[in-house]
Amino acid sequence: MLEVKDLTCGYDSKFILNRINFRIENGGLWGIIGPNGSGKTTLLKAMTKILKLRKGEVLFEGKNILKFGFREFARKVAFVSQSPEIEFNMTIEEFVLLGRIPYRRQFQFLESKHDEEITEEAMILTDTMRFRNRLIGELSGGERQLAIIARALAQEPRLLLLDEPTAHLDITHQIRVLDLIRRLNRKNGLTVIVVLHDLNLASEYCDRLILLNNGLIHKVGAPQEVLTYQIIEDVYNTTVVVEKNPISSKPYILVVSEEEKAKVPR
Amino acid sequence: MNKKPVRWLICILILCGILLGVGVFSLSVGSAGIPFKKIIPLIFGGRGTTEYSILFDIRLPRIILGLAVGSALSIAGVLLQGMFRNPLVEPYTLGISGGAALGVCLNIVLRLNIIGGILSIPASGFLGAIVVILAVYSLSARKGILKIQGLLLTGVMISFISSSLIMLIMAVSRAEDLHGIIFWIMGSLEEPNLVLIKVIVLISAIGLFISYLFATELNALALGEEEALHLGINTEKTKRLLFILASLLTGCAVSVAGVIGFVGLVVPHFMRMFVGGDHRILLITSALAGGAFLILCDTLARTIISPLELPVGVITGIIGGAIFVYFLSKKQVVLGGKQ
């Protein structure tokens, strides 16, 4: 579905990503992880039409993404940004309806019946129907994130890209958002690539992980392969304990403070 | 969900009613008072009388010009505020009016209007506006990408430069020219040339039509440029087109009617409070309300101390500012929406 070939890009004279290569199959749930400044968000944005690549190409369903028209691309790939500021005060329903913009024809100013049905479906899936008539400014962070995902779903994408969708959310909402993402992936067949900061959430929810370090791919694989004690220590430069989640059998990472670390004889 | 178009239609009808009311009021008041009752008989059988000629040769063209200029400025205001996501931007922020005013000042001081005829004044205003538009655009576009903040800052700076140049010209100009410059700068809807009125009406109508085609794009841009891009909007093309459209509308309005401030700032805000931030309704209602507002202000400007006439820009500033501050204190205003 998505193939990144020899991708090199950056801002001005600085290179952020260097020679990135990977391939994502239809229906996968992929996570991008890595330390701050390792190029996670940049990589995600390189898969949209936002960034100009220095080298390499990104193919979506075999076709270079630059060859897609803007609207055509937005009908296939939706992007959920890291808490975008929404100054425009509108109801949730109006906000989700904006996701239908890629489908609007020239001289079509009102939403069609079909647009409204898709919007409603997106709101039902994300459990945002309850507050469809509330203003976006009145929502809590978690509810807002769900509304933003609903808008992305209204685009009826085949690929959903999310940039830290759980940032600033409490644990309940983190899990609600990620459960929703996984449901969309498993039940609705949506391919998902999500940038996550939290390694435990990435481990628990993603099928495959891409670990970035200094703009290079350090490791790609299943959580068990990527999230090992040795790799985390190398990339994050910190000591951790990696255990196995007794319920899901996925790796989970325990942090150790400097003070505690000093007590352990090596 | 389907109530929205109905609600929008009601808003438009109400505003059309207000516009009609203001138009009729403006027709019937003035230094020669013509009661409302007499207007209808005059339309059908008054041709040739003095009153008929006052109504249809003097007042009506003025009303039509007010509608066109008010609409043009308001549409430009909506476009720029939407595009910059900044509630303080107005058509004059980008220095376009400054450029037009500079063009006119040069025309008056260099006495070009004596050689070029009366149409040379709006022509030089328009030329000035075009020069500024090109300057602002080329200074803020880098590698084909229009930086919104850069555009704003460049516009403000060019605006300062042109107003300083105007002051310089005023300081060294002859007394009779000075009067002409000041009168023009303060703005007036007195325009004897019917062709020019027709041109500006046409331009406003085309401007409204084209900007309406971009209503969806403007709605998406309200979420930010990047978000708009994710929704499939070609933001670079849209920004460029909207900037040029807003500039041309402002340039035309200013070169015909002078610098009439506040309409382009206040009317879009005011409409946002009532109809919300959706550009599909905001553009139409702002055009109608801008027209009605300017006609009303012009009517007051020519009747308050009749037979003398106040500059209409003064009235728009005072009334617009006062109404706006009043509503601001009543309602929390958020860019793009009501709360």
Coordinates of C-alpha atoms in Angstrom, one line a residue:
Chain A
M1 CA 0.0 0.0 0.0
L2 CA 2.7 2.5 1.0
E3 CA 6.3 2.3 0.0
V4 CA 9.0 4.7 1.1
K5 CA 12.0 4.5 -1.1
D6 CA 15.4 6.1 -0.2
L7 CA 13.6 9.1 1.4
T8 CA 15.8 12.0 2.4
C9 CA 14.4 15.3 3.5
G10 CA 14.8 18.2 5.8
Y11 CA 14.2 21.9 6.4
D12 CA 16.5 24.4 4.8
S13 CA 20.1 23.1 5.0
K14 CA 19.4 20.7 7.8
F15 CA 18.8 17.0 7.0
I16 CA 16.2 15.5 9.3
L17 CA 15.7 12.1 7.6
N18 CA 18.3 10.2 5.7
R19 CA 17.7 7.3 3.3
I20 CA 14.6 5.9 4.8
N21 CA 13.2 2.7 3.3
F22 CA 10.2 0.7 4.3
R23 CA 7.1 -0.8 3.0
I24 CA 3.7 -1.0 4.6
E25 CA 1.2 -3.6 3.6
N26 CA -2.6 -3.1 3.4
G27 CA -4.3 -3.4 6.7
G28 CA -1.4 -2.9 9.0
L29 CA -1.2 -0.9 12.2
W30 CA 2.2 0.7 12.3
G31 CA 3.8 2.8 15.0
I32 CA 6.7 5.3 14.5
I33 CA 8.7 5.7 17.7
G34 CA 12.0 7.4 18.6
P35 CA 13.5 10.1 20.8
N36 CA 12.6 13.8 20.6
G37 CA 14.0 15.3 17.4
S38 CA 14.6 11.9 15.7
G39 CA 12.3 12.8 12.8
K40 CA 9.0 11.0 13.7
T41 CA 6.7 13.8 12.7
T42 CA 8.8 14.7 9.7
L43 CA 8.6 11.1 8.5
L44 CA 4.8 11.2 8.9
K45 CA 4.5 14.5 7.0
A46 CA 6.8 13.2 4.3
M47 CA 4.1 10.7 3.6
T48 CA 1.6 13.5 2.9
K49 CA 2.2 16.1 0.2
I50 CA 3.4 18.7 2.7
L51 CA 7.1 18.2 2.6
K52 CA 9.3 18.5 -0.4
L53 CA 11.7 15.5 -0.5
R54 CA 15.3 16.0 -1.2
K55 CA 15.7 12.6 -2.6
G56 CA 13.7 9.4 -2.9
E57 CA 10.0 9.0 -3.3
V58 CA 6.9 7.9 -1.5
L59 CA 4.6 5.5 -3.4
F60 CA 0.9 5.1 -2.4
E61 CA -0.6 2.1 -4.1
G62 CA 2.3 2.0 -6.5
K63 CA 1.9 5.7 -7.6
N64 CA 4.2 8.6 -6.5
I65 CA 2.2 10.7 -4.1
L66 CA 3.2 13.9 -5.9
K67 CA 1.3 12.6 -8.9
F68 CA -2.0 12.7 -7.0
G69 CA -4.2 15.7 -7.1
F70 CA -4.7 17.5 -3.8
R71 CA -8.3 16.4 -3.4
E72 CA -7.7 12.9 -4.8
F73 CA -5.0 12.4 -2.2
A74 CA -7.2 13.7 0.6
R75 CA -9.8 11.1 -0.4
K76 CA -7.2 8.3 0.2
V77 CA -5.1 9.5 3.0
A78 CA -6.2 11.4 6.1
F79 CA -3.9 13.1 8.6
V80 CA -4.6 13.8 12.3
S81 CA -2.2 16.5 13.4
Q82 CA -0.8 17.0 16.9
S83 CA -3.5 19.1 18.6
P84 CA -4.2 21.6 15.9
E85 CA -5.5 24.9 17.0
I86 CA -9.0 25.4 16.0
E87 CA -9.9 29.0 16.3
F88 CA -12.9 28.6 14.1
N89 CA -15.7 28.0 16.6
M90 CA -18.2 25.6 15.2
T91 CA -20.3 22.6 16.3
I92 CA -18.7 19.2 16.2
E93 CA -21.0 18.2 13.4
E94 CA -19.9 21.2 11.3
F95 CA -16.4 20.4 12.1
V96 CA -16.7 16.7 11.1
L97 CA -18.5 17.8 7.9
L98 CA -15.3 19.6 6.9
G99 CA -13.8 16.1 6.3
R100 CA -16.1 15.9 3.2
I101 CA -14.3 18.8 1.5
P102 CA -12.2 16.5 -0.7
Y103 CA -15.4 15.1 -2.2
R104 CA -17.0 18.5 -3.0
R105 CA -17.3 19.4 -6.6
Q106 CA -16.9 22.8 -8.0
F107 CA -20.1 24.8 -7.7
Q108 CA -21.3 22.4 -5.0
F109 CA -21.8 24.5 -1.9
L110 CA -24.1 22.4 0.3
E111 CA -23.3 19.0 1.7
S112 CA -25.1 16.2 0.0
K113 CA -27.3 13.6 1.7
H114 CA -24.4 11.1 1.3
D115 CA -22.0 13.6 3.0
E116 CA -24.3 13.8 5.9
E117 CA -24.6 10.0 6.2
I118 CA -20.9 9.5 6.1
T119 CA -20.4 12.2 8.7
E120 CA -22.9 10.6 10.9
E121 CA -21.3 7.2 10.6
A122 CA -17.9 8.8 11.5
M123 CA -19.4 10.3 14.6
I124 CA -21.0 7.0 15.6
L125 CA -17.7 5.2 15.1
T126 CA -15.9 7.7 17.3
D127 CA -18.7 8.0 19.8
T128 CA -19.0 11.7 19.2
M129 CA -22.6 11.7 18.2
R130 CA -23.4 12.6 21.9
F131 CA -22.0 16.0 21.5
R132 CA -22.6 16.7 17.8
N133 CA -24.3 20.1 18.6
R134 CA -21.7 21.3 21.1
L135 CA -19.0 23.8 20.1
I136 CA -15.5 22.6 19.5
G137 CA -14.1 25.1 22.0
E138 CA -16.2 23.5 24.8
L139 CA -14.8 20.0 24.5
S140 CA -12.2 18.5 26.7
G141 CA -8.9 17.4 25.1
G142 CA -9.9 13.8 24.8
E143 CA -13.3 14.6 23.2
R144 CA -11.6 17.0 20.9
Q145 CA -9.2 14.3 19.7
L146 CA -12.1 12.0 19.0
A147 CA -13.8 14.7 17.0
I148 CA -10.6 15.3 15.0
I149 CA -10.4 11.6 14.2
A150 CA -14.1 11.7 13.2
R151 CA -13.2 14.4 10.7
A152 CA -10.4 12.3 9.3
L153 CA -12.8 9.3 9.0
A154 CA -15.3 11.5 7.2
Q155 CA -12.6 11.7 4.4
E156 CA -13.2 7.9 4.0
P157 CA -9.5 7.3 3.8
R158 CA -7.7 4.1 3.1
L159 CA -4.7 5.2 5.1
L160 CA -4.9 7.1 8.4
L161 CA -1.8 9.0 9.6
L162 CA -1.8 10.2 13.2
D163 CA 0.7 12.4 14.9
E164 CA 0.8 11.7 18.6
P165 CA -2.9 11.4 19.0
T166 CA -2.6 10.6 22.7
A167 CA -0.4 13.6 23.7
H168 CA -1.9 15.6 26.6
L169 CA -4.6 13.0 27.3
D170 CA -5.2 11.2 30.5
I171 CA -4.9 7.4 30.6
T172 CA -8.6 6.8 30.1
H173 CA -8.6 8.9 26.9
Q174 CA -5.3 7.6 25.7
I175 CA -6.8 4.1 25.8
R176 CA -10.1 5.2 24.3
V177 CA -8.4 6.8 21.4
L178 CA -6.0 3.9 20.7
D179 CA -8.8 1.3 21.1
L180 CA -10.8 3.3 18.6
I181 CA -7.8 3.3 16.2
R182 CA -7.3 -0.4 16.6
R183 CA -11.0 -1.1 16.1
L184 CA -10.9 1.0 12.9
N185 CA -7.9 -1.0 11.8
R186 CA -9.2 -4.5 12.6
K187 CA -12.9 -4.1 11.8
N188 CA -12.9 -1.4 9.1
G189 CA -9.7 -2.5 7.4
L190 CA -8.1 0.9 7.7
T191 CA -4.3 1.0 7.4
V192 CA -2.9 3.1 10.2
I193 CA 0.5 4.7 10.8
V194 CA 0.7 6.4 14.2
V195 CA 3.5 8.4 15.8
L196 CA 3.7 7.6 19.5
H197 CA 5.8 8.9 22.2
D198 CA 4.8 6.4 24.8
L199 CA 6.7 3.1 24.2
N200 CA 4.3 1.1 26.2
L201 CA 1.3 2.3 24.2
A202 CA 3.2 1.7 21.0
S203 CA 4.1 -1.8 22.2
E204 CA 0.5 -2.6 23.2
Y205 CA -1.3 -1.4 20.2
C206 CA 0.9 -1.6 17.1
D207 CA 1.6 -4.6 15.0
R208 CA 4.9 -3.3 13.7
L209 CA 7.2 -0.5 14.9
I210 CA 9.6 1.8 13.1
L211 CA 12.2 3.0 15.5
L212 CA 13.9 6.2 14.4
N213 CA 17.2 7.6 15.7
N214 CA 18.8 10.8 14.4
G215 CA 16.9 10.7 11.2
L216 CA 17.8 7.1 10.4
I217 CA 15.8 3.9 10.8
H218 CA 17.3 2.1 13.8
K219 CA 15.1 -1.0 13.7
V220 CA 11.9 -2.1 12.1
G221 CA 9.9 -5.0 13.4
A222 CA 7.3 -6.4 15.8
P223 CA 7.3 -4.8 19.3
Q224 CA 9.1 -7.8 20.7
E225 CA 11.9 -7.3 18.3
V226 CA 12.2 -3.6 18.6
L227 CA 11.6 -2.9 22.2
T228 CA 14.5 -4.8 23.8
Y229 CA 16.5 -3.6 26.7
Q230 CA 19.6 -3.2 24.5
I231 CA 18.0 -1.3 21.7
I232 CA 16.2 1.1 24.1
E233 CA 19.4 1.8 26.0
D234 CA 21.3 2.4 22.7
V235 CA 18.7 4.8 21.2
Y236 CA 17.4 6.5 24.3
N237 CA 20.6 6.5 26.2
T238 CA 18.9 5.5 29.3
T239 CA 18.6 2.4 31.5
V240 CA 15.2 0.6 31.5
V241 CA 13.8 -2.7 32.5
V242 CA 11.8 -4.5 29.9
E243 CA 9.1 -6.9 31.1
K244 CA 6.4 -8.9 29.5
N245 CA 2.8 -7.7 29.9
P246 CA 1.2 -10.7 31.7
I247 CA -2.1 -10.3 29.8
S248 CA -1.0 -9.3 26.3
S249 CA 2.5 -10.8 26.4
K250 CA 3.7 -7.6 24.7
P251 CA 6.9 -6.0 26.1
Y252 CA 6.4 -3.2 28.5
I253 CA 9.1 -0.8 29.7
L254 CA 9.8 0.2 33.3
V255 CA 11.8 3.3 34.0
V256 CA 14.5 3.4 36.6
S257 CA 15.5 6.7 38.2
E258 CA 19.2 7.6 38.6
E259 CA 19.0 7.3 42.4
E260 CA 17.6 3.8 42.2
K261 CA 20.0 2.8 39.5
A262 CA 22.9 3.7 41.8
K263 CA 21.7 1.2 44.4
V264 CA 21.9 -1.7 41.9
P265 CA 25.3 -3.3 41.9
R266 CA 26.5 -3.9 38.4
Chain B
M1 CA -29.0 19.2 9.8
N2 CA -31.1 20.4 6.9
K3 CA -32.2 23.5 8.7
K4 CA -29.0 25.3 7.8
P5 CA -29.8 26.3 4.2
V6 CA -33.2 27.6 5.5
R7 CA -31.6 29.6 8.2
W8 CA -29.1 31.0 5.7
L9 CA -31.9 31.9 3.3
I10 CA -33.7 33.8 6.1
C11 CA -30.5 35.7 7.0
I12 CA -30.1 36.7 3.4
L13 CA -33.7 37.7 3.0
I14 CA -33.6 39.8 6.2
L15 CA -30.4 41.6 5.0
C16 CA -32.0 42.2 1.5
G17 CA -34.9 43.8 3.4
I18 CA -32.6 45.9 5.4
L19 CA -30.7 46.9 2.3
L20 CA -33.9 47.9 0.5
G21 CA -35.1 49.8 3.5
V22 CA -31.8 51.7 3.8
G23 CA -31.9 52.4 0.1
V24 CA -35.4 53.8 0.1
F25 CA -34.6 55.9 3.2
S26 CA -31.5 57.2 1.5
L27 CA -33.5 58.1 -1.6
S28 CA -36.0 60.1 0.4
V29 CA -33.8 62.1 2.7
G30 CA -31.5 64.9 1.7
S31 CA -31.3 68.7 1.5
A32 CA -34.3 68.5 -0.8
G33 CA -36.7 66.3 1.3
I34 CA -38.8 64.1 -0.9
P35 CA -41.3 62.2 1.2
F36 CA -41.4 58.5 0.9
K37 CA -45.0 58.6 -0.4
K38 CA -44.0 60.6 -3.4
I39 CA -41.2 58.3 -4.6
I40 CA -43.5 55.7 -6.2
P41 CA -45.6 58.1 -8.2
L42 CA -42.3 59.8 -9.2
I43 CA -40.9 56.6 -10.6
F44 CA -43.8 56.1 -12.9
G45 CA -44.7 59.6 -14.0
G46 CA -42.2 62.0 -12.8
R47 CA -39.7 62.0 -15.6
G48 CA -38.5 65.5 -16.4
T49 CA -39.2 67.0 -13.0
T50 CA -36.5 68.3 -10.8
E51 CA -37.4 65.9 -8.1
Y52 CA -37.1 63.0 -10.5
S53 CA -33.7 64.1 -11.5
I54 CA -32.6 64.6 -7.8
L55 CA -33.7 61.0 -7.1
F56 CA -32.4 59.2 -10.1
D57 CA -29.5 61.3 -11.3
I58 CA -28.0 62.3 -8.0
R59 CA -29.1 60.1 -5.2
L60 CA -29.6 56.7 -6.9
P61 CA -26.1 56.5 -8.5
R62 CA -24.7 57.4 -5.0
I63 CA -26.7 54.6 -3.4
I64 CA -25.6 52.1 -6.1
L65 CA -22.0 53.2 -5.6
G66 CA -22.3 52.9 -1.9
L67 CA -23.6 49.3 -2.3
A68 CA -20.8 48.4 -4.7
V69 CA -18.0 49.9 -2.6
G70 CA -19.4 48.7 0.7
S71 CA -19.7 45.2 -0.7
A72 CA -16.3 45.2 -2.3
L73 CA -14.6 46.3 0.9
S74 CA -16.5 43.8 3.1
I75 CA -15.8 40.9 0.7
A76 CA -12.1 41.9 0.7
G77 CA -12.2 42.0 4.5
V78 CA -13.8 38.5 4.8
L79 CA -11.2 37.1 2.4
L80 CA -8.2 38.6 4.2
Q81 CA -9.4 37.8 7.7
G82 CA -10.2 34.2 6.7
M83 CA -6.9 33.8 4.9
F84 CA -4.7 35.4 7.6
R85 CA -6.8 33.8 10.4
N86 CA -6.4 37.2 12.0
P87 CA -9.4 39.3 13.1
L88 CA -7.5 42.6 12.9
V89 CA -6.6 42.4 9.2
E90 CA -8.6 44.6 6.9
P91 CA -8.4 45.6 3.3
Y92 CA -6.2 48.6 4.2
T93 CA -3.7 46.7 6.3
L94 CA -1.9 45.4 3.2
G95 CA -1.0 48.9 2.1
I96 CA -3.3 48.8 -0.9
S97 CA -5.2 51.9 0.1
G98 CA -2.0 53.7 0.8
G99 CA -0.7 52.9 -2.7
A100 CA -4.0 54.1 -4.2
A101 CA -3.9 57.3 -2.2
L102 CA -0.3 57.9 -3.1
G103 CA -1.2 57.5 -6.8
V104 CA -4.0 60.0 -6.5
C105 CA -1.8 62.5 -4.5
L106 CA 0.8 62.4 -7.2
N107 CA -1.9 62.9 -9.8
I108 CA -3.3 66.0 -8.1
V109 CA 0.1 67.5 -7.3
L110 CA 1.5 66.9 -10.7
R111 CA -1.7 68.2 -12.2
L112 CA -2.1 65.1 -14.4
N113 CA -5.9 65.4 -14.1
I114 CA -5.9 68.6 -16.1
I115 CA -4.2 66.7 -19.0
G116 CA -5.7 63.3 -18.4
G117 CA -9.3 64.3 -17.6
I118 CA -11.4 63.4 -14.6
L119 CA -11.0 59.7 -15.1
S120 CA -7.3 60.0 -14.6
I121 CA -7.8 60.2 -10.8
P122 CA -9.3 56.8 -10.3
A123 CA -6.9 55.4 -12.9
S124 CA -3.9 56.7 -11.0
G125 CA -5.4 55.4 -7.8
F126 CA -5.8 52.0 -9.3
L127 CA -2.3 52.1 -10.7
G128 CA -0.9 53.0 -7.3
A129 CA -2.8 50.1 -5.8
I130 CA -1.5 47.7 -8.4
V131 CA 2.1 48.8 -7.8
V132 CA 1.7 48.1 -4.1
I133 CA 0.0 44.8 -4.7
L134 CA 2.9 43.7 -6.9
A135 CA 5.5 45.0 -4.4
V136 CA 3.9 43.3 -1.4
Y137 CA 3.4 40.1 -3.3
S138 CA 6.9 39.8 -4.7
L139 CA 8.5 40.8 -1.5
S140 CA 6.7 38.1 0.5
A141 CA 6.8 35.3 -1.9
R142 CA 9.8 33.1 -1.5
K143 CA 10.5 30.3 -4.0
G144 CA 6.8 30.4 -5.0
I145 CA 5.6 30.0 -1.5
L146 CA 3.6 32.9 0.0
K147 CA 4.3 33.3 3.6
I148 CA 1.2 34.6 5.4
Q149 CA 3.0 36.4 8.2
G150 CA 5.5 37.9 5.8
L151 CA 2.7 39.2 3.6
L152 CA 1.1 40.9 6.6
L153 CA 4.3 42.5 7.8
T154 CA 5.4 43.7 4.3
G155 CA 1.9 45.1 3.8
V156 CA 2.0 47.0 7.0
M157 CA 5.5 48.4 6.2
I158 CA 4.5 49.5 2.7
S159 CA 1.4 51.1 4.2
F160 CA 3.6 53.2 6.5
I161 CA 6.0 54.1 3.7
S162 CA 3.1 55.3 1.5
S163 CA 1.4 57.2 4.2
S164 CA 4.7 59.0 5.0
L165 CA 5.2 59.8 1.3
I166 CA 1.6 61.2 1.2
M167 CA 2.4 63.4 4.2
L168 CA 5.6 64.5 2.4
I169 CA 3.6 65.4 -0.7
M170 CA 1.0 67.2 1.4
A171 CA 3.7 69.2 3.2
V172 CA 5.1 70.6 0.1
S173 CA 2.0 70.9 -2.0
R174 CA 0.0 74.1 -2.9
A175 CA -3.0 75.0 -0.8
E176 CA -5.6 74.3 -3.5
D177 CA -4.1 70.8 -4.1
L178 CA -4.0 70.1 -0.4
H179 CA -7.8 70.5 -0.2
G180 CA -8.3 68.1 -3.1
I181 CA -5.9 65.5 -1.5
I182 CA -7.6 65.7 1.9
F183 CA -11.0 65.5 0.5
W184 CA -10.1 62.5 -1.5
I185 CA -8.3 60.7 1.3
M186 CA -11.3 61.0 3.6
G187 CA -13.4 59.3 1.0
S188 CA -16.6 60.3 -0.7
L189 CA -19.3 58.5 -2.7
E190 CA -19.9 61.6 -4.8
E191 CA -19.0 60.2 -8.2
P192 CA -20.5 62.0 -11.2
N193 CA -19.2 59.5 -13.7
L194 CA -21.8 56.8 -14.4
V195 CA -19.5 54.6 -16.4
L196 CA -17.2 54.4 -13.4
I197 CA -20.1 53.4 -11.2
K198 CA -21.1 50.7 -13.6
V199 CA -17.5 49.4 -13.6
I200 CA -17.3 49.2 -9.9
V201 CA -20.7 47.5 -9.6
L202 CA -19.6 44.9 -12.1
I203 CA -16.3 44.4 -10.3
S204 CA -18.0 43.9 -7.0
A205 CA -20.4 41.4 -8.4
I206 CA -17.6 39.5 -10.1
G207 CA -15.6 39.7 -6.9
L208 CA -18.4 38.2 -4.9
F209 CA -19.0 35.5 -7.4
I210 CA -15.3 34.4 -7.6
S211 CA -14.8 34.6 -3.8
Y212 CA -17.9 32.4 -3.4
L213 CA -16.2 29.8 -5.4
F214 CA -13.6 29.7 -2.7
A215 CA -16.0 29.5 0.2
T216 CA -15.0 25.9 0.9
E217 CA -11.3 26.7 0.7
L218 CA -11.7 29.5 3.1
N219 CA -13.6 27.3 5.5
A220 CA -10.7 24.8 5.4
L221 CA -8.1 27.6 5.7
A222 CA -9.7 28.6 9.0
L223 CA -8.3 25.4 10.4
G224 CA -4.8 26.5 9.4
E225 CA -2.8 26.0 6.3
E226 CA -1.6 22.6 7.0
E227 CA -5.0 21.3 8.0
A228 CA -6.4 22.7 4.8
L229 CA -3.8 20.9 2.8
H230 CA -4.7 17.7 4.5
L231 CA -8.3 18.3 3.4
G232 CA -7.2 18.5 -0.2
I233 CA -6.9 22.2 -0.6
N234 CA -4.1 23.5 -2.9
T235 CA -3.3 26.2 -0.3
E236 CA -0.6 28.0 -2.3
K237 CA -2.8 28.5 -5.3
T238 CA -5.7 29.5 -3.1
K239 CA -3.7 32.0 -1.1
R240 CA -2.4 33.7 -4.2
L241 CA -5.8 33.9 -5.8
L242 CA -7.5 35.2 -2.7
F243 CA -4.8 37.8 -2.1
I244 CA -5.0 39.1 -5.6
L245 CA -8.8 39.1 -5.6
A246 CA -9.0 41.0 -2.3
S247 CA -6.4 43.4 -3.5
L248 CA -8.1 44.2 -6.7
L249 CA -11.5 44.7 -5.0
T250 CA -9.9 47.1 -2.5
G251 CA -7.9 48.9 -5.2
C252 CA -11.0 49.4 -7.3
A253 CA -13.1 50.6 -4.3
V254 CA -10.4 53.0 -3.1
S255 CA -9.7 54.5 -6.5
V256 CA -13.3 55.4 -7.0
A257 CA -14.5 56.3 -3.5
G258 CA -11.3 57.2 -1.7
V259 CA -10.2 55.8 1.6
I260 CA -13.3 54.7 3.4
G261 CA -12.1 53.0 6.5
F262 CA -13.7 50.5 8.9
V263 CA -16.2 48.9 6.6
G264 CA -13.9 46.1 5.7
L265 CA -12.9 45.5 9.3
V266 CA -16.2 45.8 11.1
V267 CA -18.7 44.3 8.8
P268 CA -17.2 40.9 8.5
H269 CA -16.8 40.7 12.3
F270 CA -20.3 41.8 12.8
M271 CA -21.7 39.3 10.5
R272 CA -19.6 36.5 12.1
M273 CA -21.3 37.3 15.3
F274 CA -24.7 36.7 13.8
V275 CA -24.3 34.1 11.1
G276 CA -21.2 32.2 12.3
G277 CA -17.9 31.7 10.6
D278 CA -19.0 29.6 7.6
H279 CA -17.8 31.5 4.5
R280 CA -20.7 30.1 2.4
I281 CA -23.0 32.4 4.3
L282 CA -20.5 34.9 5.6
L283 CA -19.5 36.2 2.2
I284 CA -23.0 36.9 1.0
T285 CA -24.2 38.5 4.2
S286 CA -21.1 40.6 4.5
A287 CA -21.5 41.9 1.0
L288 CA -25.1 42.8 1.7
A289 CA -24.5 44.3 5.1
G290 CA -21.4 46.2 3.9
G291 CA -23.5 47.8 1.2
A292 CA -26.3 48.7 3.5
F293 CA -23.9 50.0 6.1
L294 CA -22.1 52.3 3.7
I295 CA -25.3 53.6 2.2
L296 CA -26.6 54.4 5.6
C297 CA -23.3 56.1 6.6
D298 CA -23.3 58.1 3.4
T299 CA -26.9 59.2 4.0
L300 CA -26.0 60.5 7.4
A301 CA -22.8 62.1 6.1
R302 CA -24.8 64.2 3.6
T303 CA -27.7 65.1 5.9
I304 CA -26.3 65.7 9.4
I305 CA -25.1 69.2 8.7
S306 CA -26.9 69.6 5.3
P307 CA -26.3 71.3 2.9
L308 CA -22.7 70.7 3.9
E309 CA -21.3 67.2 3.6
L310 CA -19.2 65.3 6.0
P311 CA -16.6 62.8 4.7
V312 CA -18.2 59.4 4.8
G313 CA -15.1 57.8 6.1
V314 CA -15.5 59.8 9.3
I315 CA -19.1 58.5 9.8
T316 CA -18.2 54.9 9.1
G317 CA -15.4 55.1 11.7
I318 CA -17.6 56.6 14.4
I319 CA -20.7 54.5 13.9
G320 CA -18.9 51.3 13.0
G321 CA -16.5 51.6 15.9
A322 CA -19.3 52.5 18.4
I323 CA -21.6 49.7 17.4
F324 CA -18.7 47.2 17.3
V325 CA -17.5 48.1 20.8
Y326 CA -21.0 47.9 22.1
F327 CA -21.5 44.4 20.8
L328 CA -18.0 43.3 21.8
S329 CA -18.8 44.1 25.3
K330 CA -22.1 42.2 25.1
K331 CA -20.8 39.1 23.4
Q332 CA -17.5 37.3 23.5
V333 CA -16.2 37.4 20.0
V334 CA -14.1 34.6 18.7
L335 CA -12.6 34.6 15.2
G336 CA -14.9 32.7 13.0
G337 CA -17.7 32.0 15.3
K338 CA -20.3 33.0 17.8
Q339 CA -20.2 32.0 21.4

